[in-house]
């Protein structure tokens, strides 16, 4: 009986992504990524189910020590393993599919806003929306927040995020008590705060971020950077096939206009007169959902493209909807953040 071949396999949840100058190894189970040389990416890509001797046979002897270091690193970090039955470890299904017409929503509020919250939330629930972000660009009294969040207490919503300005009248536990009363709130970002800090509420997953800068309009969004990277299975698979910001998103701007994003120019009607479903059913509304990072200039050569967010509102060339996000300072050709 011939000896079994021991070949190398990455764990199914560890997916390499090639960039122009370097690559990433995305660990979708532990939700982290590792920067790796493009040479290692090529080895992982070309030599699936090869033995170490077979890999070394294609390289000069001077490179064998480096190959040993590569595979030792992958095993030690639990990104891969040697096995003699690779067929027992099939690759991960990286397709993305969700039944909801809308998975996430964004609603802006300023001095002119007259949103019918009960109607909006009922319609979003009918569309299957499970996540909503509400951004206040004006003072947000606690009783108003209580009223709006109270309408979110039932239905499909699982995650609520608030962006609100700092209020000097708040008592020490004002925000903590608000989040305890409304436990679907996963994150609160307080802008115009006297200091930058992060508060965590005991017993809850909710995080309260305080930031000093003032956020007074939708123009503050669109920032792309490592702080927004999401190396999770859900985000990674969606980003491979759809737009990581706009897919299944519906926005209502401060004036009630229904848009893909409050910063995009096209309106699909005002929520006071147009049903949200009518906007979502418009093929033009769904057109931006399919723009992936593999199509976007520069992004398609970036090693972070499947864990990164995107922005189609603020782009380098406003005349080209496939232009690089204007608020991204990363250059994949030099591997530097400018």
GROMACS .gro file of C-alpha atoms in nm:
model
  338
    1UNK     CA    1   0.000   0.000   0.000
    2UNK     CA    2   0.141   0.340  -0.099
    3UNK     CA    3   0.192   0.604   0.168
    4UNK     CA    4  -0.073   0.871   0.188
    5UNK     CA    5   0.016   1.215   0.058
    6UNK     CA    6   0.022   1.486   0.326
    7UNK     CA    7  -0.092   1.806   0.163
    8UNK     CA    8  -0.151   2.155   0.295
    9UNK     CA    9  -0.500   2.300   0.339
   10UNK     CA   10  -0.608   2.639   0.465
   11UNK     CA   11  -0.896   2.626   0.706
   12UNK     CA   12  -1.210   2.697   0.504
   13UNK     CA   13  -1.273   3.019   0.696
   14UNK     CA   14  -0.928   3.156   0.602
   15UNK     CA   15  -0.946   3.321   0.260
   16UNK     CA   16  -0.647   3.490   0.090
   17UNK     CA   17  -0.706   3.810  -0.110
   18UNK     CA   18  -0.440   3.944  -0.346
   19UNK     CA   19  -0.350   4.310  -0.368
   20UNK     CA   20  -0.118   4.504  -0.596
   21UNK     CA   21   0.176   4.506  -0.352
   22UNK     CA   22   0.074   4.264  -0.077
   23UNK     CA   23  -0.213   4.037   0.019
   24UNK     CA   24  -0.437   3.967   0.314
   25UNK     CA   25  -0.537   3.638   0.471
   26UNK     CA   26  -0.888   3.694   0.604
   27UNK     CA   27  -0.985   3.477   0.899
   28UNK     CA   28  -1.364   3.499   0.880
   29UNK     CA   29  -1.424   3.290   1.190
   30UNK     CA   30  -1.204   3.491   1.426
   31UNK     CA   31  -1.294   3.809   1.232
   32UNK     CA   32  -0.941   3.930   1.173
   33UNK     CA   33  -0.698   3.958   0.885
   34UNK     CA   34  -0.325   3.904   0.843
   35UNK     CA   35  -0.103   4.085   0.596
   36UNK     CA   36   0.101   3.840   0.388
   37UNK     CA   37   0.346   3.876   0.095
   38UNK     CA   38   0.207   3.829  -0.253
   39UNK     CA   39   0.453   3.542  -0.291
   40UNK     CA   40   0.274   3.350  -0.017
   41UNK     CA   41  -0.061   3.429  -0.178
   42UNK     CA   42   0.062   3.278  -0.505
   43UNK     CA   43   0.180   2.963  -0.326
   44UNK     CA   44  -0.157   2.922  -0.154
   45UNK     CA   45  -0.339   2.989  -0.480
   46UNK     CA   46  -0.132   2.762  -0.704
   47UNK     CA   47  -0.037   2.476  -0.478
   48UNK     CA   48  -0.364   2.373  -0.318
   49UNK     CA   49  -0.345   2.005  -0.221
   50UNK     CA   50   0.026   1.977  -0.298
   51UNK     CA   51   0.281   1.817  -0.070
   52UNK     CA   52   0.569   2.023   0.064
   53UNK     CA   53   0.811   1.833  -0.158
   54UNK     CA   54   0.597   1.908  -0.463
   55UNK     CA   55   0.594   2.277  -0.378
   56UNK     CA   56   0.969   2.286  -0.319
   57UNK     CA   57   1.032   2.111  -0.650
   58UNK     CA   58   0.922   2.428  -0.831
   59UNK     CA   59   1.158   2.655  -0.637
   60UNK     CA   60   1.537   2.680  -0.612
   61UNK     CA   61   1.701   2.534  -0.302
   62UNK     CA   62   1.775   2.884  -0.177
   63UNK     CA   63   1.400   2.943  -0.134
   64UNK     CA   64   1.325   2.625   0.061
   65UNK     CA   65   1.396   2.776   0.402
   66UNK     CA   66   1.150   3.057   0.325
   67UNK     CA   67   0.886   2.803   0.220
   68UNK     CA   68   0.935   2.619   0.548
   69UNK     CA   69   0.890   2.946   0.736
   70UNK     CA   70   0.571   3.024   0.544
   71UNK     CA   71   0.406   2.691   0.623
   72UNK     CA   72   0.528   2.691   0.984
   73UNK     CA   73   0.373   3.035   1.026
   74UNK     CA   74   0.040   2.924   0.877
   75UNK     CA   75   0.020   2.619   1.101
   76UNK     CA   76   0.131   2.802   1.416
   77UNK     CA   77  -0.125   3.078   1.363
   78UNK     CA   78  -0.393   2.814   1.292
   79UNK     CA   79  -0.462   2.936   0.940
   80UNK     CA   80  -0.398   2.594   0.787
   81UNK     CA   81  -0.292   2.235   0.848
   82UNK     CA   82  -0.135   1.929   0.686
   83UNK     CA   83  -0.370   1.640   0.609
   84UNK     CA   84  -0.392   1.324   0.401
   85UNK     CA   85  -0.768   1.350   0.331
   86UNK     CA   86  -0.824   1.698   0.181
   87UNK     CA   87  -1.158   1.591   0.032
   88UNK     CA   88  -1.291   1.586   0.390
   89UNK     CA   89  -1.241   1.962   0.410
   90UNK     CA   90  -1.441   2.127   0.130
   91UNK     CA   91  -1.406   2.501   0.065
   92UNK     CA   92  -1.643   2.746   0.226
   93UNK     CA   93  -1.949   2.858   0.029
   94UNK     CA   94  -1.879   3.228  -0.023
   95UNK     CA   95  -2.211   3.313  -0.184
   96UNK     CA   96  -2.431   3.576  -0.018
   97UNK     CA   97  -2.806   3.556  -0.007
   98UNK     CA   98  -3.066   3.717   0.217
   99UNK     CA   99  -3.446   3.705   0.192
  100UNK     CA  100  -3.500   4.066   0.306
  101UNK     CA  101  -3.574   4.332   0.046
  102UNK     CA  102  -3.393   4.581   0.272
  103UNK     CA  103  -3.144   4.474   0.539
  104UNK     CA  104  -3.046   4.817   0.672
  105UNK     CA  105  -3.179   5.170   0.678
  106UNK     CA  106  -3.050   5.518   0.751
  107UNK     CA  107  -3.269   5.809   0.862
  108UNK     CA  108  -3.138   6.163   0.907
  109UNK     CA  109  -3.294   6.427   1.131
  110UNK     CA  110  -3.241   6.803   1.140
  111UNK     CA  111  -3.448   7.113   1.217
  112UNK     CA  112  -3.675   7.070   0.914
  113UNK     CA  113  -3.752   6.700   0.966
  114UNK     CA  114  -4.114   6.593   1.008
  115UNK     CA  115  -4.077   6.215   0.982
  116UNK     CA  116  -4.377   5.994   1.046
  117UNK     CA  117  -4.178   5.746   1.252
  118UNK     CA  118  -4.462   5.500   1.302
  119UNK     CA  119  -4.520   5.476   0.927
  120UNK     CA  120  -4.150   5.460   0.839
  121UNK     CA  121  -4.079   5.184   1.088
  122UNK     CA  122  -4.384   4.983   0.987
  123UNK     CA  123  -4.282   4.999   0.621
  124UNK     CA  124  -3.921   4.908   0.699
  125UNK     CA  125  -4.046   4.612   0.901
  126UNK     CA  126  -4.253   4.496   0.605
  127UNK     CA  127  -3.938   4.512   0.390
  128UNK     CA  128  -3.755   4.294   0.642
  129UNK     CA  129  -3.516   4.562   0.770
  130UNK     CA  130  -3.316   4.442   1.070
  131UNK     CA  131  -3.074   4.729   1.126
  132UNK     CA  132  -3.126   5.105   1.138
  133UNK     CA  133  -2.906   5.406   1.199
  134UNK     CA  134  -3.066   5.735   1.303
  135UNK     CA  135  -2.848   6.046   1.278
  136UNK     CA  136  -2.947   6.365   1.459
  137UNK     CA  137  -2.789   6.686   1.330
  138UNK     CA  138  -2.982   6.893   1.585
  139UNK     CA  139  -3.035   6.851   1.959
  140UNK     CA  140  -3.208   6.524   2.044
  141UNK     CA  141  -3.406   6.548   2.370
  142UNK     CA  142  -3.418   6.226   2.568
  143UNK     CA  143  -3.799   6.217   2.560
  144UNK     CA  144  -3.788   6.230   2.179
  145UNK     CA  145  -3.531   5.951   2.168
  146UNK     CA  146  -3.747   5.749   2.407
  147UNK     CA  147  -4.049   5.796   2.182
  148UNK     CA  148  -3.869   5.699   1.861
  149UNK     CA  149  -3.691   5.402   2.018
  150UNK     CA  150  -4.017   5.289   2.177
  151UNK     CA  151  -4.162   5.245   1.827
  152UNK     CA  152  -3.869   5.013   1.750
  153UNK     CA  153  -3.942   4.782   2.042
  154UNK     CA  154  -4.137   4.537   1.827
  155UNK     CA  155  -4.086   4.394   1.482
  156UNK     CA  156  -3.779   4.269   1.298
  157UNK     CA  157  -3.527   4.531   1.401
  158UNK     CA  158  -3.234   4.372   1.579
  159UNK     CA  159  -2.981   4.654   1.577
  160UNK     CA  160  -3.022   5.027   1.630
  161UNK     CA  161  -2.742   5.281   1.607
  162UNK     CA  162  -2.776   5.643   1.712
  163UNK     CA  163  -2.566   5.944   1.620
  164UNK     CA  164  -2.660   6.239   1.842
  165UNK     CA  165  -2.501   6.566   1.954
  166UNK     CA  166  -2.372   6.606   2.308
  167UNK     CA  167  -2.618   6.772   2.545
  168UNK     CA  168  -2.462   6.956   2.845
  169UNK     CA  169  -2.786   6.896   3.038
  170UNK     CA  170  -2.736   6.520   3.045
  171UNK     CA  171  -2.687   6.365   3.384
  172UNK     CA  172  -2.415   6.106   3.444
  173UNK     CA  173  -2.631   5.805   3.356
  174UNK     CA  174  -2.867   5.961   3.102
  175UNK     CA  175  -2.737   5.767   2.801
  176UNK     CA  176  -2.675   5.447   2.996
  177UNK     CA  177  -3.033   5.449   3.125
  178UNK     CA  178  -3.162   5.516   2.774
  179UNK     CA  179  -2.977   5.211   2.641
  180UNK     CA  180  -3.097   4.994   2.929
  181UNK     CA  181  -3.456   5.090   2.847
  182UNK     CA  182  -3.403   5.020   2.476
  183UNK     CA  183  -3.173   4.720   2.445
  184UNK     CA  184  -3.188   4.700   2.068
  185UNK     CA  185  -2.952   4.999   2.067
  186UNK     CA  186  -2.612   4.850   1.989
  187UNK     CA  187  -2.412   5.172   1.953
  188UNK     CA  188  -2.445   5.540   2.032
  189UNK     CA  189  -2.206   5.793   1.882
  190UNK     CA  190  -2.208   6.129   2.059
  191UNK     CA  191  -2.060   6.403   1.844
  192UNK     CA  192  -1.960   6.755   1.955
  193UNK     CA  193  -1.855   6.598   2.286
  194UNK     CA  194  -1.616   6.773   2.531
  195UNK     CA  195  -1.378   6.477   2.513
  196UNK     CA  196  -1.309   6.166   2.307
  197UNK     CA  197  -1.378   5.844   2.496
  198UNK     CA  198  -1.553   5.509   2.481
  199UNK     CA  199  -1.803   5.389   2.742
  200UNK     CA  200  -1.926   5.033   2.774
  201UNK     CA  201  -2.247   4.953   2.958
  202UNK     CA  202  -2.221   4.674   3.212
  203UNK     CA  203  -2.435   4.376   3.120
  204UNK     CA  204  -2.503   4.497   2.766
  205UNK     CA  205  -2.318   4.481   2.436
  206UNK     CA  206  -2.391   4.849   2.377
  207UNK     CA  207  -2.099   5.085   2.324
  208UNK     CA  208  -2.114   5.463   2.358
  209UNK     CA  209  -1.855   5.653   2.154
  210UNK     CA  210  -1.785   6.018   2.233
  211UNK     CA  211  -1.613   6.223   1.966
  212UNK     CA  212  -1.513   6.588   1.972
  213UNK     CA  213  -1.582   6.676   1.610
  214UNK     CA  214  -1.918   6.818   1.511
  215UNK     CA  215  -2.138   6.624   1.269
  216UNK     CA  216  -2.401   6.859   1.131
  217UNK     CA  217  -2.493   6.708   0.794
  218UNK     CA  218  -2.477   6.399   0.576
  219UNK     CA  219  -2.157   6.536   0.416
  220UNK     CA  220  -1.955   6.390   0.705
  221UNK     CA  221  -2.010   6.031   0.588
  222UNK     CA  222  -1.814   5.839   0.326
  223UNK     CA  223  -1.490   5.801   0.521
  224UNK     CA  224  -1.302   5.482   0.431
  225UNK     CA  225  -1.034   5.349   0.665
  226UNK     CA  226  -0.916   5.059   0.884
  227UNK     CA  227  -1.149   5.159   1.166
  228UNK     CA  228  -1.440   5.055   0.943
  229UNK     CA  229  -1.295   4.722   0.826
  230UNK     CA  230  -1.527   4.424   0.885
  231UNK     CA  231  -1.349   4.088   0.838
  232UNK     CA  232  -1.663   3.887   0.918
  233UNK     CA  233  -1.815   3.613   0.706
  234UNK     CA  234  -2.132   3.815   0.647
  235UNK     CA  235  -1.948   4.132   0.541
  236UNK     CA  236  -1.685   3.950   0.334
  237UNK     CA  237  -1.931   3.742   0.133
  238UNK     CA  238  -2.161   4.036   0.072
  239UNK     CA  239  -1.872   4.255  -0.039
  240UNK     CA  240  -1.756   3.997  -0.296
  241UNK     CA  241  -2.090   4.010  -0.478
  242UNK     CA  242  -2.251   4.341  -0.384
  243UNK     CA  243  -2.174   4.694  -0.274
  244UNK     CA  244  -2.054   4.695   0.085
  245UNK     CA  245  -2.238   5.019   0.167
  246UNK     CA  246  -2.546   5.040  -0.053
  247UNK     CA  247  -2.663   4.681  -0.100
  248UNK     CA  248  -3.015   4.636   0.045
  249UNK     CA  249  -2.992   4.983   0.203
  250UNK     CA  250  -3.266   5.243   0.208
  251UNK     CA  251  -3.214   5.598   0.330
  252UNK     CA  252  -3.452   5.877   0.421
  253UNK     CA  253  -3.281   6.212   0.435
  254UNK     CA  254  -3.364   6.494   0.674
  255UNK     CA  255  -3.623   6.636   0.432
  256UNK     CA  256  -3.792   6.297   0.390
  257UNK     CA  257  -3.649   6.219   0.046
  258UNK     CA  258  -3.595   5.848  -0.021
  259UNK     CA  259  -3.245   5.782  -0.151
  260UNK     CA  260  -2.986   5.506  -0.170
  261UNK     CA  261  -2.776   5.728   0.057
  262UNK     CA  262  -2.856   6.078   0.191
  263UNK     CA  263  -2.543   6.206   0.014
  264UNK     CA  264  -2.647   6.079  -0.330
  265UNK     CA  265  -2.832   6.330  -0.549
  266UNK     CA  266  -3.117   6.118  -0.681
  267UNK     CA  267  -3.445   6.105  -0.490
  268UNK     CA  268  -3.700   5.830  -0.546
  269UNK     CA  269  -3.985   6.028  -0.391
  270UNK     CA  270  -4.066   6.177  -0.054
  271UNK     CA  271  -4.157   5.934   0.222
  272UNK     CA  272  -4.458   6.149   0.307
  273UNK     CA  273  -4.619   6.053  -0.024
  274UNK     CA  274  -4.416   5.763  -0.171
  275UNK     CA  275  -4.426   5.415  -0.013
  276UNK     CA  276  -4.079   5.285   0.066
  277UNK     CA  277  -4.157   4.964  -0.121
  278UNK     CA  278  -4.227   5.163  -0.437
  279UNK     CA  279  -3.875   5.310  -0.422
  280UNK     CA  280  -3.714   4.971  -0.359
  281UNK     CA  281  -3.908   4.818  -0.649
  282UNK     CA  282  -3.763   5.077  -0.889
  283UNK     CA  283  -3.481   4.904  -1.086
  284UNK     CA  284  -3.285   5.232  -1.080
  285UNK     CA  285  -3.287   5.225  -0.700
  286UNK     CA  286  -3.131   4.879  -0.695
  287UNK     CA  287  -2.877   4.955  -0.968
  288UNK     CA  288  -2.602   5.067  -0.730
  289UNK     CA  289  -2.641   4.757  -0.512
  290UNK     CA  290  -2.431   4.549  -0.751
  291UNK     CA  291  -2.122   4.771  -0.773
  292UNK     CA  292  -1.845   4.569  -0.608
  293UNK     CA  293  -1.492   4.669  -0.512
  294UNK     CA  294  -1.367   4.444  -0.794
  295UNK     CA  295  -1.521   4.698  -1.034
  296UNK     CA  296  -1.406   5.019  -0.866
  297UNK     CA  297  -1.091   5.191  -0.987
  298UNK     CA  298  -0.792   5.135  -0.754
  299UNK     CA  299  -1.008   4.938  -0.508
  300UNK     CA  300  -0.995   4.638  -0.740
  301UNK     CA  301  -0.620   4.620  -0.674
  302UNK     CA  302  -0.650   4.660  -0.297
  303UNK     CA  303  -0.588   4.374  -0.055
  304UNK     CA  304  -0.853   4.514   0.182
  305UNK     CA  305  -1.134   4.533  -0.073
  306UNK     CA  306  -1.355   4.259   0.073
  307UNK     CA  307  -1.334   4.377   0.433
  308UNK     CA  308  -1.362   4.747   0.352
  309UNK     CA  309  -1.665   4.973   0.328
  310UNK     CA  310  -1.739   5.168   0.012
  311UNK     CA  311  -1.880   5.506  -0.086
  312UNK     CA  312  -2.043   5.591  -0.416
  313UNK     CA  313  -2.151   5.939  -0.305
  314UNK     CA  314  -1.806   6.095  -0.258
  315UNK     CA  315  -1.574   5.972  -0.535
  316UNK     CA  316  -1.254   6.104  -0.693
  317UNK     CA  317  -1.422   6.162  -1.029
  318UNK     CA  318  -1.788   6.265  -0.988
  319UNK     CA  319  -1.847   6.180  -1.354
  320UNK     CA  320  -1.743   5.818  -1.305
  321UNK     CA  321  -1.951   5.611  -1.067
  322UNK     CA  322  -1.673   5.348  -1.058
  323UNK     CA  323  -1.416   5.601  -0.935
  324UNK     CA  324  -1.220   5.543  -0.613
  325UNK     CA  325  -1.384   5.672  -0.290
  326UNK     CA  326  -1.270   6.030  -0.240
  327UNK     CA  327  -1.227   5.987   0.136
  328UNK     CA  328  -0.996   5.686   0.115
  329UNK     CA  329  -0.628   5.774   0.155
  330UNK     CA  330  -0.486   5.425   0.098
  331UNK     CA  331  -0.265   5.350  -0.202
  332UNK     CA  332  -0.249   4.973  -0.272
  333UNK     CA  333   0.038   5.027  -0.515
  334UNK     CA  334   0.265   5.159  -0.238
  335UNK     CA  335   0.083   4.990   0.053
  336UNK     CA  336   0.070   5.322   0.236
  337UNK     CA  337  -0.193   5.536   0.398
  338UNK     CA  338  -0.133   5.896   0.297
   0.00000   0.00000   0.00000
